[in-house]
Amino acid sequence: MAKRDYYEVLGISKHADEKEIKRAYRKLAKKYHPDSNPGDAQAEKNFKEVTEAYNILSDDKKRKLYDQFGFAAFDESAQGGGFGGTTGPGGFGGFHRAAGFGGFGFGNGNNYREYHFEGQEMDDLFGNIFGDMFGNEEQNGFRQRDFRRSSVRKGQDVLSDVTISFEEAAFGCEKMVRLSGADTPGAVQTLKVHIPAGIDEGKSVRLKGKGLSGTGGGTSGDLLLKVHITPKPGYERKGADVYTNVEIPYTTAVFGGEAQVDTLYGKVVCRIPAGIQPGNKIRLKGKGIVSMKDPTVYGDEYVTVQIRVPRNLSPEAKQKLREYEQLCRRSA
């Protein structure tokens, strides 16, 4: 029986580009694959036919010869046979059933490759096949994926911890960290680590390339140091803001005045308004923690006022307080 025109077999025009040819072949190959049509001799014949057509039309040189000379350019009797197990036109061995398995193979000289799909879906099977055929590297007349690339892997990241003081977190510091060797058990390495100003509890510092080595030429992983901050008595941090306390005399609370307050940047004198109540807060703008994102931005310090109750009063002072108490009762 005379062969059908290759363009007709794939259902494409003579002006079809590479993508159209590939798309048509994938569709027909899945349709006529023998494992989707068990015992159907016609389906197997169609499968061989579309594969042969694709083999010619997907190759620019073979396609030009076919367009110019037709089937005469690939005389099978002169080339050593066509599809069915031996090397076909252009060196493509065609279709082979894999005995005893659900699958098939493609041969190319001595580079015969079988594909099996025991328990696999057809889409998975064809994904494997066409991944080989339409990969990046052209070998022996058809493209195959370079599987060596899959062996190039980046090394794993390594996690560790570092503890710093409240002030070191606020102002930044350099820490010497001793770590057991990531790749060599028993080995110890010392690293100098910069801790940025403003870092908060639980944040991590990343050291690029200090993790496990990669394989196949892949880059090394990173070292992630999780930061822990020791508490500072009298201070509490909430984000970039700092909270402290100050004790003032009873008279200062009544009449107002000034009080000296501790900050991370030294002592400052702040104004106390008359009649301030215990638990009221005074805001010291810009006396908090610097922002890691913008070194020109600082949080604030909030000072909670506490009234100092006198413990030891002179008889005269006690008398004056009693008089004050009586006056308050009369005015109530």
Short mmCIF file of C-alpha atoms in Angstrom, two decimals:
data_model
loop_
_atom_site.label_atom_id
_atom_site.label_comp_id
_atom_site.label_asym_id
_atom_site.label_seq_id
_atom_site.Cartn_x
_atom_site.Cartn_y
_atom_site.Cartn_z
CA MET A 1 0.00 0.00 0.00
CA ALA A 2 1.38 3.40 -0.97
CA LYS A 3 2.54 5.61 1.85
CA ARG A 4 0.51 8.66 2.80
CA ASP A 5 2.04 12.08 2.61
CA TYR A 6 3.77 12.90 5.92
CA TYR A 7 1.96 16.23 6.25
CA GLU A 8 -1.33 14.45 5.71
CA VAL A 9 -0.42 11.82 8.33
CA LEU A 10 0.13 14.51 10.97
CA GLY A 11 -2.79 16.62 9.75
CA ILE A 12 -0.72 19.77 9.24
CA SER A 13 0.05 22.12 6.38
CA LYS A 14 3.35 22.21 4.52
CA HIS A 15 4.06 25.54 6.15
CA ALA A 16 3.68 24.22 9.72
CA ASP A 17 6.42 25.32 12.14
CA GLU A 18 8.29 23.19 14.65
CA LYS A 19 5.77 23.74 17.45
CA GLU A 20 2.82 22.75 15.26
CA ILE A 21 4.62 19.59 14.16
CA LYS A 22 5.48 18.63 17.71
CA ARG A 23 1.95 19.36 18.96
CA ALA A 24 0.36 17.27 16.20
CA TYR A 25 2.67 14.34 16.85
CA ARG A 26 2.10 14.32 20.61
CA LYS A 27 -1.65 14.30 20.08
CA LEU A 28 -1.62 11.46 17.55
CA ALA A 29 1.01 9.40 19.36
CA LYS A 30 -1.12 9.40 22.50
CA LYS A 31 -4.19 8.55 20.46
CA TYR A 32 -2.68 5.55 18.66
CA HIS A 33 -0.32 4.29 21.34
CA PRO A 34 -0.67 0.47 21.46
CA ASP A 35 -1.09 0.39 25.22
CA SER A 36 -4.16 2.59 24.82
CA ASN A 37 -5.40 0.26 22.07
CA PRO A 38 -4.47 -3.29 23.14
CA GLY A 39 -4.74 -5.81 20.36
CA ASP A 40 -5.58 -3.14 17.78
CA ALA A 41 -3.25 -3.79 14.86
CA GLN A 42 -4.47 -0.72 12.98
CA ALA A 43 -3.70 1.56 15.93
CA GLU A 44 -0.19 0.14 16.11
CA LYS A 45 0.24 0.69 12.39
CA ASN A 46 -0.98 4.28 12.73
CA PHE A 47 1.40 4.85 15.60
CA LYS A 48 4.35 3.75 13.48
CA GLU A 49 3.13 5.94 10.66
CA VAL A 50 2.86 9.16 12.70
CA THR A 51 6.21 8.46 14.37
CA GLU A 52 7.88 8.02 10.99
CA ALA A 53 6.28 11.25 9.74
CA TYR A 54 7.43 13.13 12.81
CA ASN A 55 10.97 11.77 12.48
CA ILE A 56 11.25 13.26 9.01
CA LEU A 57 9.39 16.55 9.42
CA SER A 58 10.94 17.49 12.77
CA ASP A 59 14.43 17.39 11.27
CA ASP A 60 15.14 20.43 9.06
CA LYS A 61 17.56 18.59 6.74
CA LYS A 62 15.28 15.56 6.31
CA ARG A 63 12.27 17.80 5.82
CA LYS A 64 14.00 19.73 3.00
CA LEU A 65 14.92 16.46 1.28
CA TYR A 66 11.36 15.20 1.62
CA ASP A 67 9.87 18.43 0.31
CA GLN A 68 12.20 18.23 -2.71
CA PHE A 69 12.30 14.52 -3.51
CA GLY A 70 9.43 12.98 -1.57
CA PHE A 71 9.77 9.38 -0.35
CA ALA A 72 12.54 8.74 -2.88
CA ALA A 73 14.92 10.66 -0.60
CA PHE A 74 14.50 7.91 2.01
CA ASP A 75 14.50 4.68 0.07
CA GLU A 76 14.18 2.10 2.81
CA SER A 77 15.65 -0.69 0.70
CA ALA A 78 18.83 1.36 0.41
CA GLN A 79 18.85 2.60 3.96
CA GLY A 80 18.59 -0.74 5.69
CA GLY A 81 14.92 -0.91 6.62
CA GLY A 82 12.35 1.31 8.21
CA PHE A 83 10.32 1.08 11.36
CA GLY A 84 10.18 -2.21 13.17
CA GLY A 85 13.39 -2.62 15.13
CA THR A 86 16.26 -1.76 12.77
CA THR A 87 17.69 1.65 12.02
CA GLY A 88 15.23 3.59 9.87
CA PRO A 89 15.56 6.70 7.73
CA GLY A 90 18.11 9.07 9.14
CA GLY A 91 19.12 6.55 11.81
CA PHE A 92 15.89 6.48 13.84
CA GLY A 93 15.03 2.96 14.95
CA GLY A 94 11.32 3.52 15.44
CA PHE A 95 8.90 1.57 17.58
CA HIS A 96 9.58 -1.56 19.66
CA ARG A 97 7.24 -3.36 21.98
CA ALA A 98 8.74 -4.18 25.36
CA ALA A 99 7.87 -7.81 25.89
CA GLY A 100 6.02 -8.61 29.10
CA PHE A 101 5.58 -4.96 30.09
CA GLY A 102 3.18 -2.12 29.43
CA GLY A 103 5.49 0.12 27.44
CA PHE A 104 7.58 0.54 24.32
CA GLY A 105 10.98 1.73 23.21
CA PHE A 106 12.78 3.80 20.63
CA GLY A 107 15.99 2.56 19.08
CA ASN A 108 18.86 4.54 17.60
CA GLY A 109 21.71 2.25 16.63
CA ASN A 110 22.98 0.92 19.94
CA ASN A 111 21.13 3.54 21.97
CA TYR A 112 17.87 1.65 22.41
CA ARG A 113 15.62 3.10 25.12
CA GLU A 114 12.56 1.42 26.64
CA TYR A 115 9.69 3.12 28.45
CA HIS A 116 7.36 1.34 30.86
CA PHE A 117 4.30 2.58 32.66
CA GLU A 118 3.28 -0.09 35.12
CA GLY A 119 0.70 1.73 37.24
CA GLN A 120 1.38 5.06 35.50
CA GLU A 121 -1.15 7.25 33.78
CA MET A 122 -0.66 7.73 30.05
CA ASP A 123 0.03 11.45 30.49
CA ASP A 124 2.86 10.63 32.90
CA LEU A 125 4.28 8.11 30.49
CA PHE A 126 4.28 10.51 27.57
CA GLY A 127 5.68 13.23 29.78
CA ASN A 128 8.73 11.00 30.36
CA ILE A 129 9.07 10.08 26.71
CA PHE A 130 8.69 13.53 25.26
CA GLY A 131 10.88 14.95 27.99
CA ASP A 132 13.65 12.83 26.47
CA MET A 133 12.80 13.49 22.85
CA PHE A 134 12.24 17.24 23.09
CA GLY A 135 14.99 18.15 25.55
CA ASN A 136 17.89 20.52 25.13
CA GLU A 137 20.62 18.40 23.55
CA GLU A 138 20.52 16.81 20.07
CA GLN A 139 22.11 13.38 19.88
CA ASN A 140 22.10 10.86 17.00
CA GLY A 141 19.26 12.46 15.09
CA PHE A 142 16.81 13.31 17.86
CA ARG A 143 16.87 15.45 21.00
CA GLN A 144 17.40 14.13 24.48
CA ARG A 145 17.47 15.91 27.82
CA ASP A 146 20.83 16.20 29.50
CA PHE A 147 20.08 14.35 32.73
CA ARG A 148 23.46 15.25 34.15
CA ARG A 149 22.02 18.65 35.04
CA SER A 150 19.77 17.05 37.63
CA SER A 151 22.85 16.05 39.64
CA VAL A 152 23.76 19.72 40.25
CA ARG A 153 22.26 20.57 43.63
CA LYS A 154 22.68 23.45 46.04
CA GLY A 155 23.85 22.45 49.51
CA GLN A 156 21.42 22.46 52.41
CA ASP A 157 21.12 25.41 54.78
CA VAL A 158 22.43 24.98 58.33
CA LEU A 159 20.54 26.35 61.36
CA SER A 160 22.19 27.51 64.58
CA ASP A 161 21.64 29.97 67.47
CA VAL A 162 23.46 32.98 68.89
CA THR A 163 22.74 34.85 72.14
CA ILE A 164 23.42 38.57 72.50
CA SER A 165 22.76 41.25 75.11
CA PHE A 166 19.96 43.84 75.04
CA GLU A 167 22.46 46.58 74.13
CA GLU A 168 24.12 44.46 71.40
CA ALA A 169 20.73 43.98 69.78
CA ALA A 170 20.02 47.72 69.99
CA PHE A 171 23.35 48.97 68.66
CA GLY A 172 24.66 46.00 66.65
CA CYS A 173 27.87 44.10 67.30
CA GLU A 174 30.45 41.65 65.99
CA LYS A 175 30.26 38.16 67.46
CA MET A 176 32.71 35.27 67.17
CA VAL A 177 30.69 32.10 66.67
CA ARG A 178 32.14 28.61 66.99
CA LEU A 179 30.38 25.94 64.98
CA SER A 180 30.99 22.27 64.35
CA GLY A 181 31.96 21.63 60.73
CA ALA A 182 28.93 21.40 58.48
CA ASP A 183 30.62 18.92 56.13
CA THR A 184 33.31 17.41 58.37
CA PRO A 185 32.08 15.84 61.66
CA GLY A 186 34.26 16.82 64.62
CA ALA A 187 35.76 19.84 62.90
CA VAL A 188 35.17 23.24 64.48
CA GLN A 189 35.19 26.55 62.65
CA THR A 190 35.12 30.06 64.09
CA LEU A 191 33.18 32.72 62.19
CA LYS A 192 33.03 36.44 62.76
CA VAL A 193 29.38 37.46 62.45
CA HIS A 194 28.01 40.98 62.13
CA ILE A 195 24.78 41.44 64.07
CA PRO A 196 22.90 44.43 62.65
CA ALA A 197 21.61 47.18 64.95
CA GLY A 198 17.92 46.88 65.73
CA ILE A 199 17.62 43.12 65.34
CA ASP A 200 14.80 41.60 67.38
CA GLU A 201 14.30 38.35 69.26
CA GLY A 202 13.87 35.32 67.00
CA LYS A 203 15.17 37.00 63.84
CA SER A 204 17.93 35.28 61.86
CA VAL A 205 21.21 36.43 60.36
CA ARG A 206 22.05 34.72 57.04
CA LEU A 207 25.65 33.90 56.13
CA LYS A 208 25.72 32.98 52.46
CA GLY A 209 27.74 29.93 51.46
CA LYS A 210 28.46 28.82 55.04
CA GLY A 211 26.09 25.84 54.97
CA LEU A 212 26.58 22.35 53.52
CA SER A 213 28.52 22.00 50.28
CA GLY A 214 26.60 21.49 47.06
CA THR A 215 26.93 18.46 44.78
CA GLY A 216 27.88 18.31 41.12
CA GLY A 217 29.29 21.83 41.20
CA GLY A 218 26.26 23.29 42.97
CA THR A 219 26.67 26.24 45.34
CA SER A 220 26.93 25.76 49.10
CA GLY A 221 23.95 26.36 51.33
CA ASP A 222 23.69 29.19 53.87
CA LEU A 223 24.12 29.40 57.63
CA LEU A 224 21.11 30.83 59.47
CA LEU A 225 21.83 32.14 62.97
CA LYS A 226 18.70 32.60 65.05
CA VAL A 227 19.14 35.50 67.50
CA HIS A 228 18.21 35.30 71.18
CA ILE A 229 18.40 38.43 73.38
CA THR A 230 19.08 38.38 77.11
CA PRO A 231 16.72 40.61 79.16
CA LYS A 232 17.90 43.95 80.61
CA PRO A 233 16.55 44.72 84.11
CA GLY A 234 14.18 47.68 84.08
CA TYR A 235 13.71 47.59 80.30
CA GLU A 236 11.11 46.00 78.09
CA ARG A 237 11.16 46.05 74.30
CA LYS A 238 8.13 46.03 72.01
CA GLY A 239 9.27 46.26 68.41
CA ALA A 240 11.31 49.45 68.13
CA ASP A 241 9.89 50.99 71.32
CA VAL A 242 11.38 50.66 74.80
CA TYR A 243 9.45 50.77 78.10
CA THR A 244 10.97 51.79 81.46
CA ASN A 245 9.87 53.18 84.83
CA VAL A 246 10.76 56.24 86.90
CA GLU A 247 10.02 57.04 90.55
CA ILE A 248 9.27 60.62 91.53
CA PRO A 249 8.62 62.21 94.94
CA TYR A 250 5.05 62.83 96.01
CA THR A 251 5.61 66.55 96.00
CA THR A 252 6.95 66.47 92.41
CA ALA A 253 3.82 64.63 91.37
CA VAL A 254 1.70 67.31 93.07
CA PHE A 255 3.56 70.45 92.06
CA GLY A 256 5.33 69.22 88.90
CA GLY A 257 9.01 69.55 88.22
CA GLU A 258 11.79 67.53 86.63
CA ALA A 259 13.00 63.95 86.89
CA GLN A 260 16.12 62.16 85.67
CA VAL A 261 15.39 59.15 83.44
CA ASP A 262 17.70 56.37 82.24
CA THR A 263 17.74 55.63 78.50
CA LEU A 264 19.84 53.41 76.25
CA TYR A 265 21.72 56.55 75.26
CA GLY A 266 22.40 57.82 78.77
CA LYS A 267 20.49 59.82 81.39
CA VAL A 268 18.10 62.58 80.33
CA VAL A 269 16.08 65.09 82.34
CA CYS A 270 12.38 65.19 81.51
CA ARG A 271 9.63 67.55 82.65
CA ILE A 272 6.96 66.24 85.01
CA PRO A 273 3.61 68.00 84.71
CA ALA A 274 1.81 68.97 87.94
CA GLY A 275 -0.80 66.51 89.12
CA ILE A 276 0.63 63.53 87.23
CA GLN A 277 -0.90 60.23 88.32
CA PRO A 278 0.77 56.88 89.05
CA GLY A 279 0.88 54.80 85.87
CA ASN A 280 0.90 57.79 83.54
CA LYS A 281 3.48 57.51 80.74
CA ILE A 282 5.95 60.09 79.48
CA ARG A 283 7.11 59.71 75.88
CA LEU A 284 10.77 60.30 75.05
CA LYS A 285 10.79 60.60 71.28
CA GLY A 286 13.60 58.86 69.39
CA LYS A 287 15.05 57.13 72.45
CA GLY A 288 14.02 53.66 71.33
CA ILE A 289 15.59 51.12 68.95
CA VAL A 290 16.88 51.97 65.48
CA SER A 291 15.05 50.49 62.48
CA MET A 292 16.92 47.76 60.59
CA LYS A 293 15.34 49.00 57.36
CA ASP A 294 16.11 52.71 57.82
CA PRO A 295 18.99 53.80 60.11
CA THR A 296 17.50 57.29 60.35
CA VAL A 297 14.33 56.01 62.04
CA TYR A 298 14.16 55.27 65.78
CA GLY A 299 11.46 54.04 68.10
CA ASP A 300 10.49 55.87 71.30
CA GLU A 301 10.97 55.28 75.01
CA TYR A 302 7.88 55.27 77.18
CA VAL A 303 8.49 56.02 80.86
CA THR A 304 5.85 54.88 83.35
CA VAL A 305 5.62 57.18 86.38
CA GLN A 306 5.56 55.70 89.84
CA ILE A 307 5.08 57.80 93.01
CA ARG A 308 7.67 57.30 95.71
CA VAL A 309 5.98 57.03 99.13
CA PRO A 310 8.20 58.40 101.91
CA ARG A 311 9.18 55.88 104.58
CA ASN A 312 10.81 58.00 107.25
CA LEU A 313 9.19 61.35 108.07
CA SER A 314 10.16 63.81 110.74
CA PRO A 315 7.53 64.69 113.37
CA GLU A 316 7.12 68.09 111.74
CA ALA A 317 6.56 66.53 108.29
CA LYS A 318 4.02 64.13 109.72
CA GLN A 319 2.18 67.03 111.36
CA LYS A 320 2.03 68.94 108.09
CA LEU A 321 0.65 65.88 106.30
CA ARG A 322 -2.07 65.50 108.94
CA GLU A 323 -3.01 69.10 108.47
CA TYR A 324 -3.15 68.51 104.72
CA GLU A 325 -5.36 65.49 105.29
CA GLN A 326 -7.79 67.50 107.41
CA LEU A 327 -7.97 70.24 104.80
CA CYS A 328 -8.78 67.67 102.12
CA ARG A 329 -11.60 66.24 104.25
CA ARG A 330 -13.14 69.68 104.81
CA SER A 331 -13.11 70.47 101.09
CA ALA A 332 -14.58 67.11 100.10
#
